[in-house]
mmCIF file of C-alpha atoms and ligand atoms in Angstrom:
data_model
loop_
_atom_site.group_PDB
_atom_site.id
_atom_site.type_symbol
_atom_site.label_atom_id
_atom_site.label_comp_id
_atom_site.label_asym_id
_atom_site.label_seq_id
_atom_site.Cartn_x
_atom_site.Cartn_y
_atom_site.Cartn_z
ATOM 1 C CA MET Z 953 -37.921 271.632 97.688
ATOM 2 C CA LYS Z 954 -35.003 269.562 98.418
ATOM 3 C CA CYS Z 955 -32.366 270.943 101.351
ATOM 4 C CA ALA Z 956 -28.847 268.693 102.265
ATOM 5 C CA LEU Z 957 -28.829 269.745 106.200
ATOM 6 C CA LEU Z 958 -32.469 267.665 105.978
ATOM 7 C CA LEU Z 959 -30.923 264.089 106.614
ATOM 8 C CA THR Z 960 -29.501 265.758 109.424
ATOM 9 C CA GLY Z 961 -32.806 265.801 111.467
ATOM 10 C CA LEU Z 962 -31.559 269.102 113.046
ATOM 11 C CA PHE Z 963 -32.284 271.443 110.525
ATOM 12 C CA LEU Z 964 -35.584 271.040 109.428
ATOM 13 C CA ALA Z 965 -37.297 273.609 110.428
ATOM 14 C CA ALA Z 966 -35.173 275.723 108.468
ATOM 15 C CA CYS Z 967 -36.848 273.929 104.914
ATOM 16 C CA SER Z 968 -40.251 275.897 103.720
ATOM 17 C CA ASN Z 969 -42.912 273.015 102.562
ATOM 18 C CA PRO Z 970 -41.138 269.731 102.598
ATOM 19 C CA THR Z 971 -43.763 267.258 100.927
ATOM 20 C CA PRO Z 972 -44.697 264.059 102.339
ATOM 21 C CA SER Z 973 -41.725 262.356 101.020
ATOM 22 C CA GLU Z 974 -39.013 264.345 102.119
ATOM 23 C CA ASN Z 975 -40.781 263.641 106.091
ATOM 24 C CA THR Z 976 -41.283 260.085 105.830
ATOM 25 C CA GLU Z 977 -37.653 260.479 104.461
ATOM 26 C CA THR Z 978 -36.449 261.945 107.886
ATOM 27 C CA VAL Z 979 -38.512 260.168 110.051
ATOM 28 C CA GLN Z 980 -36.581 256.520 108.083
ATOM 29 C CA GLU Z 981 -33.546 258.721 108.893
ATOM 30 C CA HIS Z 982 -34.415 259.611 112.580
ATOM 31 C CA THR Z 983 -34.542 255.046 113.043
ATOM 32 C CA LYS Z 984 -30.704 255.131 111.217
ATOM 33 C CA ILE Z 985 -29.109 255.344 115.062
ATOM 34 C CA ALA Z 986 -26.460 252.871 115.505
ATOM 35 C CA LYS Z 987 -28.931 250.584 118.414
ATOM 36 C CA ILE Z 988 -26.296 250.393 120.997
ATOM 37 C CA LYS Z 989 -26.777 248.106 124.438
ATOM 38 C CA LEU Z 990 -26.418 249.307 127.299
ATOM 39 C CA TYR Z 991 -24.786 246.459 130.260
ATOM 40 C CA ALA Z 992 -25.233 247.500 133.910
ATOM 41 C CA LEU Z 993 -21.795 245.712 135.716
ATOM 42 C CA GLU Z 994 -21.562 245.200 139.508
ATOM 43 C CA CYS Z 995 -18.095 246.516 140.311
ATOM 44 C CA GLY Z 996 -17.823 246.149 144.190
ATOM 45 C CA TYR Z 997 -19.596 247.856 147.703
ATOM 46 C CA VAL Z 998 -18.385 250.695 149.279
ATOM 47 C CA ASN Z 999 -19.216 251.859 152.576
ATOM 48 C CA MET Z 1000 -18.561 255.213 153.217
ATOM 49 C CA LEU Z 1001 -17.689 254.980 156.596
ATOM 50 C CA ASP Z 1002 -16.962 259.370 157.048
ATOM 51 C CA LEU Z 1003 -19.448 260.444 154.290
ATOM 52 C CA GLY Z 1004 -18.534 263.808 155.768
ATOM 53 C CA LEU Z 1005 -15.594 264.045 153.222
ATOM 54 C CA PHE Z 1006 -18.123 263.767 150.566
ATOM 55 C CA ALA Z 1007 -19.242 267.746 151.428
ATOM 56 C CA SER Z 1008 -16.614 270.416 151.911
ATOM 57 C CA ASN Z 1009 -18.789 272.506 153.457
ATOM 58 C CA GLY Z 1010 -19.790 269.758 156.014
ATOM 59 C CA ALA Z 1011 -23.578 269.147 155.108
ATOM 60 C CA PHE Z 1012 -22.393 265.076 155.494
ATOM 61 C CA ASP Z 1013 -20.538 265.307 158.219
ATOM 62 C CA GLY Z 1014 -21.497 262.185 161.255
ATOM 63 C CA ARG Z 1015 -22.975 260.055 158.410
ATOM 64 C CA THR Z 1016 -22.104 256.894 156.505
ATOM 65 C CA ASN Z 1017 -23.555 255.460 153.432
ATOM 66 C CA ASN Z 1018 -23.462 252.484 151.429
ATOM 67 C CA ALA Z 1019 -22.647 252.888 147.993
ATOM 68 C CA ILE Z 1020 -22.074 250.121 145.077
ATOM 69 C CA SER Z 1021 -19.354 250.783 142.125
ATOM 70 C CA SER Z 1022 -20.635 250.341 138.739
ATOM 71 C CA CYS Z 1023 -19.211 249.627 135.705
ATOM 72 C CA TYR Z 1024 -20.791 249.422 132.329
ATOM 73 C CA LEU Z 1025 -20.141 248.193 128.853
ATOM 74 C CA ILE Z 1026 -21.471 249.364 125.465
ATOM 75 C CA ARG Z 1027 -22.095 247.193 122.634
ATOM 76 C CA HIS Z 1028 -21.924 249.410 119.231
ATOM 77 C CA PRO Z 1029 -21.429 247.944 116.349
ATOM 78 C CA ASN Z 1030 -19.226 248.872 115.626
ATOM 79 C CA GLY Z 1031 -17.249 247.458 118.847
ATOM 80 C CA ASP Z 1032 -16.794 247.168 122.344
ATOM 81 C CA LEU Z 1033 -16.683 249.989 125.196
ATOM 82 C CA LEU Z 1034 -15.833 249.540 128.238
ATOM 83 C CA TRP Z 1035 -16.430 252.516 131.160
ATOM 84 C CA ASP Z 1036 -14.720 252.357 134.382
ATOM 85 C CA THR Z 1037 -13.676 248.560 135.966
ATOM 86 C CA GLY Z 1038 -14.747 249.549 139.617
ATOM 87 C CA LEU Z 1039 -12.833 247.726 142.557
ATOM 88 C CA PRO Z 1040 -10.469 245.344 142.373
ATOM 89 C CA ASP Z 1041 -11.575 241.669 141.173
ATOM 90 C CA ALA Z 1042 -9.027 240.295 144.048
ATOM 91 C CA LEU Z 1043 -11.180 241.957 146.549
ATOM 92 C CA HIS Z 1044 -13.706 238.727 145.525
ATOM 93 C CA ALA Z 1045 -11.497 236.764 147.795
ATOM 94 C CA ALA Z 1046 -12.521 238.410 151.231
ATOM 95 C CA LYS Z 1047 -15.394 237.467 151.362
ATOM 96 C CA ASP Z 1048 -16.239 239.519 154.338
ATOM 97 C CA GLY Z 1049 -14.642 242.448 152.225
ATOM 98 C CA ILE Z 1050 -11.617 245.027 153.832
ATOM 99 C CA THR Z 1051 -11.759 248.094 155.414
ATOM 100 C CA ASN Z 1052 -9.725 250.197 154.263
ATOM 101 C CA GLY Z 1053 -8.654 253.780 155.983
ATOM 102 C CA PRO Z 1054 -12.301 255.593 155.224
ATOM 103 C CA PHE Z 1055 -13.738 252.726 153.400
ATOM 104 C CA HIS Z 1056 -15.715 249.011 154.260
ATOM 105 C CA LEU Z 1057 -15.070 247.322 150.151
ATOM 106 C CA SER Z 1058 -16.224 244.342 149.155
ATOM 107 C CA VAL Z 1059 -16.726 242.711 145.738
ATOM 108 C CA PRO Z 1060 -19.201 239.851 145.797
ATOM 109 C CA ASN Z 1061 -18.643 239.680 141.818
ATOM 110 C CA THR Z 1062 -15.839 239.206 139.668
ATOM 111 C CA LEU Z 1063 -16.207 242.252 136.624
ATOM 112 C CA SER Z 1064 -13.945 239.436 134.964
ATOM 113 C CA GLY Z 1065 -16.691 236.645 135.698
ATOM 114 C CA GLN Z 1066 -19.349 238.779 134.233
ATOM 115 C CA LEU Z 1067 -18.583 239.883 131.048
ATOM 116 C CA GLU Z 1068 -17.526 235.903 131.070
ATOM 117 C CA SER Z 1069 -20.221 235.494 131.617
ATOM 118 C CA LEU Z 1070 -21.894 237.831 128.119
ATOM 119 C CA GLY Z 1071 -18.915 236.446 126.078
ATOM 120 C CA VAL Z 1072 -17.165 238.123 126.130
ATOM 121 C CA SER Z 1073 -13.665 238.283 126.892
ATOM 122 C CA ALA Z 1074 -10.836 241.679 128.056
ATOM 123 C CA GLN Z 1075 -9.909 240.286 124.066
ATOM 124 C CA ASP Z 1076 -12.967 240.954 122.723
ATOM 125 C CA ILE Z 1077 -13.203 244.340 123.978
ATOM 126 C CA GLU Z 1078 -12.177 247.377 121.808
ATOM 127 C CA TYR Z 1079 -11.927 250.617 123.767
ATOM 128 C CA LEU Z 1080 -11.608 251.421 127.733
ATOM 129 C CA SER Z 1081 -12.358 254.628 129.349
ATOM 130 C CA LEU Z 1082 -12.354 255.800 132.464
ATOM 131 C CA SER Z 1083 -14.755 258.414 134.422
ATOM 132 C CA HIS Z 1084 -11.514 259.052 135.780
ATOM 133 C CA THR Z 1085 -8.253 257.356 138.054
ATOM 134 C CA HIS Z 1086 -9.541 256.693 141.968
ATOM 135 C CA PHE Z 1087 -9.800 252.729 143.195
ATOM 136 C CA ASP Z 1088 -13.587 252.066 143.002
ATOM 137 C CA HIS Z 1089 -13.365 253.300 138.876
ATOM 138 C CA ALA Z 1090 -9.416 252.213 137.944
ATOM 139 C CA GLY Z 1091 -9.284 248.536 140.140
ATOM 140 C CA ASN Z 1092 -9.724 246.436 137.545
ATOM 141 C CA ALA Z 1093 -8.099 248.439 134.615
ATOM 142 C CA GLY Z 1094 -4.626 247.029 133.660
ATOM 143 C CA GLN Z 1095 -6.681 243.869 132.555
ATOM 144 C CA TYR Z 1096 -7.245 245.412 129.301
ATOM 145 C CA ALA Z 1097 -4.570 246.792 128.799
ATOM 146 C CA ALA Z 1098 -5.199 244.996 125.632
ATOM 147 C CA SER Z 1099 -8.198 247.481 124.780
ATOM 148 C CA THR Z 1100 -7.392 251.391 123.081
ATOM 149 C CA PHE Z 1101 -7.694 253.340 125.994
ATOM 150 C CA ILE Z 1102 -9.300 256.824 125.579
ATOM 151 C CA VAL Z 1103 -7.932 258.589 128.342
ATOM 152 C CA HIS Z 1104 -8.673 262.612 128.862
ATOM 153 C CA GLU Z 1105 -4.467 264.031 128.636
ATOM 154 C CA SER Z 1106 -4.977 266.020 132.017
ATOM 155 C CA GLU Z 1107 -5.839 262.434 133.608
ATOM 156 C CA LEU Z 1108 -2.948 260.414 131.586
ATOM 157 C CA ALA Z 1109 -1.027 263.888 133.656
ATOM 158 C CA HIS Z 1110 -2.765 262.272 136.366
ATOM 159 C CA MET Z 1111 -2.178 258.837 136.709
ATOM 160 C CA PHE Z 1112 1.089 258.966 135.641
ATOM 161 C CA ARG Z 1113 2.869 261.457 137.932
ATOM 162 C CA ASP Z 1114 5.764 260.659 140.433
ATOM 163 C CA GLU Z 1115 3.129 261.018 143.271
ATOM 164 C CA ALA Z 1116 1.090 258.411 141.723
ATOM 165 C CA ARG Z 1117 3.426 255.955 140.803
ATOM 166 C CA ALA Z 1118 4.319 255.957 144.214
ATOM 167 C CA ASP Z 1119 1.120 254.959 145.345
ATOM 168 C CA ALA Z 1120 1.387 251.040 146.299
ATOM 169 C CA GLN Z 1121 -2.538 250.427 146.288
ATOM 170 C CA GLN Z 1122 -3.653 251.890 143.675
ATOM 171 C CA PHE Z 1123 -0.833 252.459 141.126
ATOM 172 C CA PRO Z 1124 -0.189 248.653 140.089
ATOM 173 C CA ALA Z 1125 -3.992 248.135 139.338
ATOM 174 C CA TYR Z 1126 -3.355 250.727 136.337
ATOM 175 C CA SER Z 1127 -0.001 250.547 136.038
ATOM 176 C CA ALA Z 1128 0.145 248.202 132.312
ATOM 177 C CA LEU Z 1129 -1.670 250.958 130.872
ATOM 178 C CA GLU Z 1130 0.877 252.629 129.934
ATOM 179 C CA LYS Z 1131 2.417 250.247 127.469
ATOM 180 C CA SER Z 1132 -1.976 250.759 126.011
ATOM 181 C CA GLU Z 1133 -2.281 252.222 123.286
ATOM 182 C CA LYS Z 1134 -4.190 255.515 123.367
ATOM 183 C CA ILE Z 1135 -6.731 258.203 122.049
ATOM 184 C CA THR Z 1136 -7.039 260.871 123.849
ATOM 185 C CA PHE Z 1137 -8.140 264.652 124.429
ATOM 186 C CA THR Z 1138 -8.626 267.688 126.064
ATOM 187 C CA ASP Z 1139 -12.035 268.626 125.539
ATOM 188 C CA ASN Z 1140 -14.936 265.652 124.755
ATOM 189 C CA HIS Z 1141 -15.111 262.916 122.116
ATOM 190 C CA ASP Z 1142 -16.952 260.815 120.183
ATOM 191 C CA VAL Z 1143 -16.405 257.059 119.708
ATOM 192 C CA PHE Z 1144 -17.428 255.895 117.500
ATOM 193 C CA GLY Z 1145 -18.012 259.140 115.195
ATOM 194 C CA ASP Z 1146 -21.486 258.885 115.248
ATOM 195 C CA GLY Z 1147 -22.940 260.396 118.143
ATOM 196 C CA THR Z 1148 -24.318 257.852 120.285
ATOM 197 C CA VAL Z 1149 -21.714 256.992 123.149
ATOM 198 C CA GLU Z 1150 -19.190 260.844 123.597
ATOM 199 C CA ILE Z 1151 -16.686 260.527 126.375
ATOM 200 C CA LEU Z 1152 -17.396 264.547 127.430
ATOM 201 C CA SER Z 1153 -14.736 266.284 129.656
ATOM 202 C CA MET Z 1154 -16.335 267.426 133.317
ATOM 203 C CA PRO Z 1155 -13.257 267.839 135.058
ATOM 204 C CA GLY Z 1156 -13.126 268.780 139.028
ATOM 205 C CA HIS Z 1157 -12.959 265.738 140.915
ATOM 206 C CA THR Z 1158 -9.890 265.035 138.805
ATOM 207 C CA PRO Z 1159 -8.116 267.064 136.524
ATOM 208 C CA GLY Z 1160 -8.915 264.430 133.872
ATOM 209 C CA HIS Z 1161 -12.645 263.377 134.805
ATOM 210 C CA THR Z 1162 -15.263 262.583 132.269
ATOM 211 C CA VAL Z 1163 -18.939 262.075 132.724
ATOM 212 C CA LEU Z 1164 -19.842 259.717 129.630
ATOM 213 C CA LYS Z 1165 -22.894 260.317 127.293
ATOM 214 C CA LEU Z 1166 -25.321 257.966 125.379
ATOM 215 C CA GLU Z 1167 -27.879 257.823 122.718
ATOM 216 C CA LEU Z 1168 -30.041 255.112 123.003
ATOM 217 C CA ALA Z 1169 -32.933 253.875 120.167
ATOM 218 C CA ASN Z 1170 -35.509 253.312 122.938
ATOM 219 C CA ALA Z 1171 -34.302 255.190 125.907
ATOM 220 C CA GLY Z 1172 -32.855 258.302 125.051
ATOM 221 C CA THR Z 1173 -30.281 260.670 126.632
ATOM 222 C CA ILE Z 1174 -28.011 258.790 128.990
ATOM 223 C CA LEU Z 1175 -25.117 260.572 131.279
ATOM 224 C CA LEU Z 1176 -23.727 258.189 133.403
ATOM 225 C CA THR Z 1177 -22.281 260.004 136.136
ATOM 226 C CA GLY Z 1178 -17.827 259.173 136.876
ATOM 227 C CA ASP Z 1179 -17.801 261.186 140.435
ATOM 228 C CA LEU Z 1180 -19.297 264.003 139.457
ATOM 229 C CA TYR Z 1181 -22.123 263.431 142.389
ATOM 230 C CA HIS Z 1182 -21.511 260.871 144.002
ATOM 231 C CA LEU Z 1183 -25.670 260.999 146.110
ATOM 232 C CA TYR Z 1184 -29.043 262.498 145.133
ATOM 233 C CA GLU Z 1185 -28.119 265.040 147.338
ATOM 234 C CA SER Z 1186 -24.480 265.502 146.386
ATOM 235 C CA ARG Z 1187 -26.489 266.887 143.046
ATOM 236 C CA THR Z 1188 -29.423 268.706 144.878
ATOM 237 C CA LEU Z 1189 -27.662 270.613 147.269
ATOM 238 C CA ARG Z 1190 -24.068 270.672 144.749
ATOM 239 C CA THR Z 1191 -21.405 269.587 147.410
ATOM 240 C CA VAL Z 1192 -17.851 269.008 146.282
ATOM 241 C CA PRO Z 1193 -15.808 265.771 147.965
ATOM 242 C CA VAL Z 1194 -13.060 267.998 150.664
ATOM 243 C CA PHE Z 1195 -10.557 265.369 148.323
ATOM 244 C CA ASN Z 1196 -11.458 266.904 145.020
ATOM 245 C CA THR Z 1197 -8.139 268.265 143.061
ATOM 246 C CA ASP Z 1198 -10.400 271.726 142.268
ATOM 247 C CA GLU Z 1199 -13.666 273.354 143.710
ATOM 248 C CA PRO Z 1200 -13.720 275.682 141.644
ATOM 249 C CA GLU Z 1201 -14.042 274.016 138.386
ATOM 250 C CA THR Z 1202 -16.018 271.234 140.156
ATOM 251 C CA LEU Z 1203 -18.766 273.563 140.104
ATOM 252 C CA ARG Z 1204 -18.523 274.444 136.170
ATOM 253 C CA SER Z 1205 -18.396 271.253 135.552
ATOM 254 C CA MET Z 1206 -22.143 271.043 137.766
ATOM 255 C CA ASP Z 1207 -23.232 273.319 135.870
ATOM 256 C CA ALA Z 1208 -22.399 272.633 132.286
ATOM 257 C CA PHE Z 1209 -23.604 268.378 132.904
ATOM 258 C CA GLU Z 1210 -27.311 270.048 134.596
ATOM 259 C CA ALA Z 1211 -27.417 272.219 131.098
ATOM 260 C CA LEU Z 1212 -26.929 269.213 128.618
ATOM 261 C CA ALA Z 1213 -29.227 267.224 131.356
ATOM 262 C CA LYS Z 1214 -31.821 269.971 130.514
ATOM 263 C CA GLU Z 1215 -31.291 270.047 126.576
ATOM 264 C CA THR Z 1216 -31.180 267.043 126.373
ATOM 265 C CA ASN Z 1217 -33.840 265.336 128.702
ATOM 266 C CA ALA Z 1218 -31.681 263.056 130.321
ATOM 267 C CA ARG Z 1219 -32.370 260.110 132.612
ATOM 268 C CA VAL Z 1220 -28.670 261.063 134.990
ATOM 269 C CA ILE Z 1221 -26.932 257.832 136.442
ATOM 270 C CA ILE Z 1222 -25.083 258.771 139.298
ATOM 271 C CA GLN Z 1223 -22.441 255.538 139.687
ATOM 272 C CA HIS Z 1224 -22.479 255.375 143.092
ATOM 273 C CA SER Z 1225 -26.407 254.954 143.519
ATOM 274 C CA VAL Z 1226 -27.656 250.861 144.290
ATOM 275 C CA LYS Z 1227 -30.639 252.306 143.439
ATOM 276 C CA ASP Z 1228 -29.700 254.039 140.367
ATOM 277 C CA PHE Z 1229 -27.817 250.635 139.832
ATOM 278 C CA GLU Z 1230 -31.067 248.551 141.343
ATOM 279 C CA ALA Z 1231 -33.120 250.720 138.440
ATOM 280 C CA LEU Z 1232 -31.704 249.418 135.495
ATOM 281 C CA PRO Z 1233 -32.233 246.067 134.015
ATOM 282 C CA LYS Z 1234 -29.218 243.363 134.769
ATOM 283 C CA ALA Z 1235 -26.946 241.186 132.622
ATOM 284 C CA PRO Z 1236 -27.308 239.787 130.974
ATOM 285 C CA ARG Z 1237 -30.527 242.105 130.164
ATOM 286 C CA TYR Z 1238 -29.831 245.376 128.979
ATOM 287 C CA LEU Z 1239 -30.827 248.945 127.752
ATOM 288 C CA ASP Z 1240 -31.280 250.001 124.532
HETATM 289 ZN ZN1 ZN K 1554 -13.840 259.422 142.772
HETATM 290 ZN ZN1 ZN K 1555 -15.596 256.492 143.148
#
């Protein structure tokens, strides 16, 4: 029998007595998933001098932690998406880095330099999206203002509120995005319309915090956490940073994330984890 839904590959069980030719057709449809490439880019290092700030229940008090700021270039046949922009490239000039409050920050390799090595200029990148607009994710965002900015409506309001505009350290890094072409959303956004690259609303760290879900042809489902978690322990202990905008909302996002990770058998990449970053192929190599 023929079944229109067979082509989606999702409702095979609903179609009884498939002939061998129909089985072949289904397999071919599965292989038609768009081939996307995930490039992991090193976008600076953050030494957390007071890890206690990252657990409201005191679980991390008295500790420090070395973290990475990672950025990702996703190359889809229909365009490129830059996910997060890390610490400002300008910090590269400070060879030993700088100490800023509870953080020591350094940028041994610039984002622009790494993209250049891949033969990609800012003008080539169709889409920019940020997990959220903290300084270690939006540090170079203004350099990609020519890209279409995909942003959660709540994050857009948050990043351009009066208090944010008054922040002379952070605001200039992304202020140019105010004039960017934008795609806004409130729940989830399917970037290329084929389910391979989806931005998912997981608020609480900031009002419009998001994570990225990728469907890679060989590597399967990948989830990039943004700052839903900073450490492996944040995930196992469900710790919430003291500076999150909404703790109960963060915990609900963690629940949603874990259900999704289980359902899709995803590889979870904690974006600030040096270990998770080191486990990825280094550009120009990529995960596909
Ligand atoms: Zn953050
Ligand atoms: Zn962060």
